[in-house]
Amino acid sequence: MLVNSKEMLEKAKKGHYAVPHFNINDLEWTKYILEKCNELNVPVILGVSDGAGKYMGGYNAIYGMVTGLIKDLNITIPVCLHVDHGCTETCKKALEAGFTSVMIDASKYELDENIRITKEIVDLAHAKGATVEAEVGHIGGTEDNITSDVFYATLEECERLYNETGIDSIAPALGSVHGFYKGEPNLNFERMALINEKLPIPLVLHGGSGIPNEKIEKAIECGISKINVNTELQASWSKAVREFLNTDDKAYDPRKVIGSGEKAMKQTIEDKVKLFKTVL
Ligand code: 13P
C-alpha cells in the first residue's frame, strides 16, 4: 500500500528502531527492494534523487512503475514513495504525479531562505496528504556527482526549521556524508540525542552507507528513525554483476546481466533491515 511517511516514522521514533530508505534507480531495483521488504514484512521508503528521477524518465513514470509493482507483486507492506534531496521544482512535479512524500533540500541557503522554501513545499504537500522532510546544516560527500563539505546543524536551527515550517521529519547534518567515508565518520551523537529530545518529529540519518554497525546502533539509540542507504546497494549490486560478466563472456540478455546482482542486493537489504531493527 502506498502511504506517506508519517505513521511509519512516528512508530519508529516510539519503538526505537529505524525505517530503511533505499534509493531506486530502475525497475529491477524497485522490484528487488519491494520483494525483499515484503518478505521481511517491514515498511520501506523508496527514495528518488533528482538524477534518478530524470534517469527513469520522470515522476509520472516512476509513480506508475511503483504502484504497478505494488499491485502486480501483491505487496502488502506500507510503501512510501519519496523525493530525495529535491529542489522546489522537482518536489512540485513529484507531488503532482502522486508521490506521497518529499525531501525539500534548501540546506545550501541561509536558514531564513531554507525556511521560506521549505514552508512553501510543506503547504503544498500537506494539502495533498503528503509528508515533508527537510535538511539543516549540510550533509557532505558525493551524490548525483555533486560533492560538498559537512556543516553540523545546531539545535536552534532545527527548532526554527520545525517551528516555522511544520515539517514532518528532519535531517540535521551531524557528520554523515553521502558515498563511502574517507576514514571514520565523525557523528555528533550528543547533539543527535538532544535534538531528538527537544523536537517531537522523527530524525533522519543520511549517508547510511559505510557507517560501522556500532555507530548505526548508537544513532538509533540517540533517536534516528529513518536511515538512507544508496551507495552500499550500488556497490553490492555492481560487484555481483561484474563477477557474473567476468565469468560469462557470452552473456548478453539484459535480464540475466541486471538480474545477476539481485541476490547480492537483496542480502544487503536484509542486513540493513536487521541492523535497523525495523518492524511493521
Ligand atoms: P549513501 O549513498 O551514503 O548510502 O547515502 C544515501 C543518502 O543519504 C540518500 O539521501
Short mmCIF file of C-alpha atoms and ligand atoms in Angstrom, two decimals:
data_model
loop_
_atom_site.label_atom_id
_atom_site.label_comp_id
_atom_site.label_asym_id
_atom_site.label_seq_id
_atom_site.Cartn_x
_atom_site.Cartn_y
_atom_site.Cartn_z
CA MET A 1 0.00 0.00 0.00
CA LEU A 2 1.34 3.44 -0.94
CA VAL A 3 1.37 5.71 2.15
CA ASN A 4 3.09 8.86 3.36
CA SER A 5 5.89 8.55 5.91
CA LYS A 6 4.04 9.92 8.93
CA GLU A 7 2.76 6.81 10.69
CA MET A 8 5.73 4.57 9.88
CA LEU A 9 8.26 7.12 11.17
CA GLU A 10 6.28 8.07 14.27
CA LYS A 11 6.03 4.36 15.15
CA ALA A 12 9.79 4.02 14.61
CA LYS A 13 10.53 7.00 16.88
CA LYS A 14 8.36 5.50 19.64
CA GLY A 15 9.65 1.97 19.08
CA HIS A 16 13.37 2.89 18.94
CA TYR A 17 14.11 1.41 15.52
CA ALA A 18 14.68 2.90 12.07
CA VAL A 19 12.77 2.57 8.79
CA PRO A 20 15.04 1.96 5.79
CA HIS A 21 15.11 4.44 2.92
CA PHE A 22 16.58 2.75 -0.14
CA ASN A 23 17.29 4.77 -3.28
CA ILE A 24 15.85 3.38 -6.50
CA ASN A 25 17.40 3.64 -9.95
CA ASP A 26 15.34 1.43 -12.22
CA LEU A 27 12.57 -1.14 -12.41
CA GLU A 28 14.70 -4.05 -11.23
CA TRP A 29 15.98 -2.25 -8.12
CA THR A 30 12.47 -1.20 -7.21
CA LYS A 31 11.22 -4.75 -7.65
CA TYR A 32 14.04 -6.26 -5.55
CA ILE A 33 13.51 -3.77 -2.72
CA LEU A 34 9.74 -4.27 -2.67
CA GLU A 35 10.02 -8.07 -2.80
CA LYS A 36 12.63 -8.29 -0.04
CA CYS A 37 10.92 -5.83 2.32
CA ASN A 38 7.58 -7.55 1.75
CA GLU A 39 9.18 -10.91 2.57
CA LEU A 40 10.69 -9.42 5.75
CA ASN A 41 7.34 -7.71 6.49
CA VAL A 42 8.78 -4.23 7.14
CA PRO A 43 7.77 -0.79 5.91
CA VAL A 44 10.03 0.84 3.34
CA ILE A 45 10.73 4.25 1.85
CA LEU A 46 11.73 4.36 -1.83
CA GLY A 47 13.94 7.41 -2.39
CA VAL A 48 14.26 9.10 -5.78
CA SER A 49 17.07 11.62 -6.24
CA ASP A 50 16.71 14.33 -8.88
CA GLY A 51 19.25 12.50 -11.05
CA ALA A 52 17.47 9.15 -10.69
CA GLY A 53 14.16 10.85 -11.40
CA LYS A 54 15.48 12.09 -14.74
CA TYR A 55 17.17 8.75 -15.45
CA MET A 56 13.91 6.83 -15.02
CA GLY A 57 12.04 9.18 -17.33
CA GLY A 58 10.18 11.38 -14.83
CA TYR A 59 7.87 11.28 -11.83
CA ASN A 60 4.75 10.04 -13.63
CA ALA A 61 6.69 7.08 -14.99
CA ILE A 62 8.08 6.29 -11.52
CA TYR A 63 4.69 6.62 -9.84
CA GLY A 64 3.17 4.27 -12.43
CA MET A 65 6.02 1.78 -12.02
CA VAL A 66 5.82 1.71 -8.21
CA THR A 67 2.02 1.49 -7.97
CA GLY A 68 2.00 -1.15 -10.72
CA LEU A 69 4.60 -3.27 -8.94
CA ILE A 70 2.75 -2.98 -5.62
CA LYS A 71 -0.36 -4.33 -7.32
CA ASP A 72 1.18 -6.98 -9.55
CA LEU A 73 3.53 -8.36 -6.89
CA ASN A 74 0.84 -8.28 -4.15
CA ILE A 75 2.95 -6.06 -1.91
CA THR A 76 1.12 -5.64 1.40
CA ILE A 77 3.67 -3.64 3.46
CA PRO A 78 3.42 0.17 3.76
CA VAL A 79 5.49 1.74 0.96
CA CYS A 80 6.35 5.44 0.89
CA LEU A 81 7.38 7.00 -2.44
CA HIS A 82 9.69 9.85 -1.58
CA VAL A 83 11.78 12.51 -3.34
CA ASP A 84 15.37 12.50 -2.06
CA HIS A 85 17.08 15.93 -1.88
CA GLY A 86 14.57 17.63 -4.16
CA CYS A 87 14.55 21.26 -5.22
CA THR A 88 11.29 23.24 -5.33
CA GLU A 89 10.62 22.33 -8.93
CA THR A 90 11.18 18.58 -8.55
CA CYS A 91 9.16 18.40 -5.32
CA LYS A 92 6.25 20.12 -7.06
CA LYS A 93 6.42 17.79 -10.06
CA ALA A 94 6.63 14.68 -7.87
CA LEU A 95 3.69 15.77 -5.69
CA GLU A 96 1.68 16.43 -8.82
CA ALA A 97 2.48 12.90 -10.06
CA GLY A 98 1.30 11.31 -6.79
CA PHE A 99 4.47 10.91 -4.66
CA THR A 100 3.47 10.50 -1.01
CA SER A 101 6.49 12.26 0.48
CA VAL A 102 9.24 14.70 -0.47
CA MET A 103 12.51 15.88 0.97
CA ILE A 104 12.95 19.54 0.11
CA ASP A 105 16.65 20.28 0.36
CA ALA A 106 17.26 24.01 0.67
CA SER A 107 20.18 23.44 3.05
CA LYS A 108 22.61 25.31 0.78
CA TYR A 109 20.77 28.56 1.58
CA GLU A 110 20.86 30.73 4.70
CA LEU A 111 18.40 29.49 7.34
CA ASP A 112 15.73 32.16 6.63
CA GLU A 113 15.69 31.23 2.94
CA ASN A 114 15.74 27.49 3.76
CA ILE A 115 12.67 28.08 5.97
CA ARG A 116 10.87 30.11 3.29
CA ILE A 117 11.44 27.47 0.57
CA THR A 118 10.61 24.56 2.91
CA LYS A 119 7.38 26.21 4.11
CA GLU A 120 6.14 26.63 0.54
CA ILE A 121 6.59 22.90 -0.09
CA VAL A 122 5.05 21.94 3.29
CA ASP A 123 1.88 23.88 2.42
CA LEU A 124 1.64 22.22 -0.99
CA ALA A 125 2.44 18.71 0.25
CA HIS A 126 0.15 18.80 3.27
CA ALA A 127 -2.76 19.92 1.08
CA LYS A 128 -2.22 16.67 -0.86
CA GLY A 129 -1.75 14.48 2.23
CA ALA A 130 1.98 14.07 1.57
CA THR A 131 4.75 14.38 4.16
CA VAL A 132 7.86 16.59 4.07
CA GLU A 133 11.44 16.07 5.27
CA ALA A 134 13.91 18.97 5.30
CA GLU A 135 17.62 19.34 5.93
CA VAL A 136 19.55 21.78 8.07
CA GLY A 137 23.30 22.15 8.35
CA HIS A 138 24.83 20.32 5.41
CA ILE A 139 25.37 16.62 4.74
CA GLY A 140 28.63 16.36 2.81
CA GLY A 141 30.08 13.86 0.35
CA THR A 142 29.05 12.96 -3.19
CA GLU A 143 25.56 12.34 -4.55
CA ASP A 144 24.39 12.59 -8.16
CA ASN A 145 28.04 13.51 -8.93
CA ILE A 146 27.93 16.66 -6.76
CA THR A 147 30.49 16.86 -3.94
CA SER A 148 30.21 19.16 -0.90
CA ASP A 149 31.52 19.67 2.67
CA VAL A 150 29.81 18.86 6.00
CA PHE A 151 28.33 21.62 8.22
CA TYR A 152 26.95 20.45 11.57
CA ALA A 153 23.38 21.55 12.39
CA THR A 154 22.63 23.23 15.72
CA LEU A 155 19.61 22.63 17.97
CA GLU A 156 18.45 26.23 17.44
CA GLU A 157 18.46 25.79 13.65
CA CYS A 158 16.46 22.56 13.94
CA GLU A 159 13.93 24.19 16.29
CA ARG A 160 13.42 27.13 13.94
CA LEU A 161 13.10 24.93 10.85
CA TYR A 162 10.49 22.76 12.59
CA ASN A 163 8.55 25.53 14.37
CA GLU A 164 8.37 27.83 11.36
CA THR A 165 7.50 25.25 8.68
CA GLY A 166 5.63 22.33 10.27
CA ILE A 167 7.81 19.67 8.56
CA ASP A 168 7.10 16.02 9.39
CA SER A 169 10.71 14.83 9.78
CA ILE A 170 14.11 16.48 9.90
CA ALA A 171 17.57 15.57 8.63
CA PRO A 172 20.04 17.51 10.78
CA ALA A 173 23.54 17.21 9.33
CA LEU A 174 25.60 15.75 12.17
CA GLY A 175 28.70 14.47 10.41
CA SER A 176 27.40 11.83 7.99
CA VAL A 177 28.31 12.02 4.29
CA HIS A 178 26.93 10.57 1.07
CA GLY A 179 29.08 7.90 -0.56
CA PHE A 180 31.87 5.98 1.18
CA TYR A 181 33.76 7.62 4.04
CA LYS A 182 37.36 8.69 3.98
CA GLY A 183 38.31 7.42 7.44
CA GLU A 184 35.80 7.06 10.32
CA PRO A 185 32.58 9.07 10.26
CA ASN A 186 32.53 11.68 13.00
CA LEU A 187 28.89 11.73 14.14
CA ASN A 188 27.82 14.10 16.91
CA PHE A 189 25.70 11.67 18.97
CA GLU A 190 25.27 14.06 21.89
CA ARG A 191 23.63 16.65 19.66
CA MET A 192 21.58 13.96 17.93
CA ALA A 193 20.10 12.85 21.27
CA LEU A 194 19.45 16.46 22.29
CA ILE A 195 17.64 17.32 19.04
CA ASN A 196 15.61 14.11 19.36
CA GLU A 197 14.62 15.02 22.92
CA LYS A 198 13.60 18.61 22.06
CA LEU A 199 11.79 18.03 18.76
CA PRO A 200 8.61 15.92 18.53
CA ILE A 201 9.30 14.82 14.92
CA PRO A 202 11.42 11.85 13.72
CA LEU A 203 15.11 12.34 12.89
CA VAL A 204 16.67 11.15 9.62
CA LEU A 205 20.24 9.96 9.06
CA HIS A 206 21.55 10.44 5.52
CA GLY A 207 24.69 8.78 4.22
CA GLY A 208 23.88 5.41 5.82
CA SER A 209 26.49 3.55 3.74
CA GLY A 210 29.85 2.78 5.27
CA ILE A 211 28.95 3.72 8.86
CA PRO A 212 30.18 0.95 11.20
CA ASN A 213 27.32 -1.13 12.69
CA GLU A 214 28.01 0.04 16.28
CA LYS A 215 27.59 3.65 15.17
CA ILE A 216 24.32 2.86 13.38
CA GLU A 217 23.06 1.17 16.59
CA LYS A 218 24.15 4.19 18.63
CA ALA A 219 22.42 6.58 16.19
CA ILE A 220 19.17 4.62 16.57
CA GLU A 221 19.57 4.79 20.38
CA CYS A 222 20.01 8.57 20.00
CA GLY A 223 16.68 8.82 18.17
CA ILE A 224 17.31 8.25 14.45
CA SER A 225 14.07 6.85 12.93
CA LYS A 226 14.92 6.74 9.19
CA ILE A 227 18.25 5.76 7.61
CA ASN A 228 19.05 6.45 3.94
CA VAL A 229 21.12 3.87 2.07
CA ASN A 230 22.20 4.13 -1.54
CA THR A 231 25.95 3.55 -2.11
CA GLU A 232 26.12 0.15 -0.36
CA LEU A 233 23.30 -1.16 -2.57
CA GLN A 234 25.09 0.15 -5.64
CA ALA A 235 28.35 -1.47 -4.51
CA SER A 236 26.91 -4.91 -3.73
CA TRP A 237 24.85 -4.99 -6.93
CA SER A 238 27.70 -3.89 -9.22
CA LYS A 239 30.23 -6.25 -7.60
CA ALA A 240 27.97 -9.23 -8.32
CA VAL A 241 27.24 -8.07 -11.89
CA ARG A 242 30.96 -7.55 -12.56
CA GLU A 243 31.74 -11.07 -11.27
CA PHE A 244 28.99 -12.53 -13.45
CA LEU A 245 30.23 -10.77 -16.58
CA ASN A 246 33.82 -11.79 -15.84
CA THR A 247 32.85 -15.45 -15.59
CA ASP A 248 30.46 -15.50 -18.55
CA ASP A 249 31.75 -13.52 -21.51
CA LYS A 250 28.92 -14.77 -23.73
CA ALA A 251 26.12 -13.26 -21.63
CA TYR A 252 24.09 -10.65 -23.49
CA ASP A 253 20.49 -10.92 -22.24
CA PRO A 254 19.93 -7.76 -20.12
CA ARG A 255 17.61 -9.72 -17.80
CA LYS A 256 20.49 -12.09 -16.97
CA VAL A 257 23.05 -9.27 -16.67
CA ILE A 258 20.97 -6.97 -14.46
CA GLY A 259 19.45 -9.92 -12.59
CA SER A 260 22.88 -11.27 -11.65
CA GLY A 261 23.01 -8.55 -8.98
CA GLU A 262 19.65 -9.46 -7.41
CA LYS A 263 20.85 -11.91 -4.76
CA ALA A 264 23.67 -9.68 -3.50
CA MET A 265 21.42 -6.63 -3.40
CA LYS A 266 18.68 -8.47 -1.51
CA GLN A 267 21.28 -9.66 1.01
CA THR A 268 22.38 -6.05 1.65
CA ILE A 269 18.73 -5.03 2.10
CA GLU A 270 18.20 -7.82 4.63
CA ASP A 271 21.39 -6.94 6.53
CA LYS A 272 20.30 -3.29 6.82
CA VAL A 273 16.75 -4.14 7.92
CA LYS A 274 18.15 -6.43 10.66
CA LEU A 275 20.68 -3.80 11.75
CA PHE A 276 17.99 -1.09 11.87
CA LYS A 277 15.70 -3.46 13.89
CA THR A 278 12.83 -2.46 11.62
CA VAL A 279 9.40 -3.89 12.43
CA LEU A 280 5.95 -3.28 10.99
P1 13P B 1 24.70 6.77 0.88
O1 13P B 1 24.84 6.81 -0.60
O2 13P B 1 25.93 7.18 1.59
O3 13P B 1 24.15 5.48 1.36
O4 13P B 1 23.62 7.90 1.26
C1 13P B 1 22.33 7.81 0.76
C2 13P B 1 21.55 9.02 1.13
O5 13P B 1 21.74 9.62 2.16
C3 13P B 1 20.49 9.44 0.20
O6 13P B 1 19.90 10.62 0.60
#
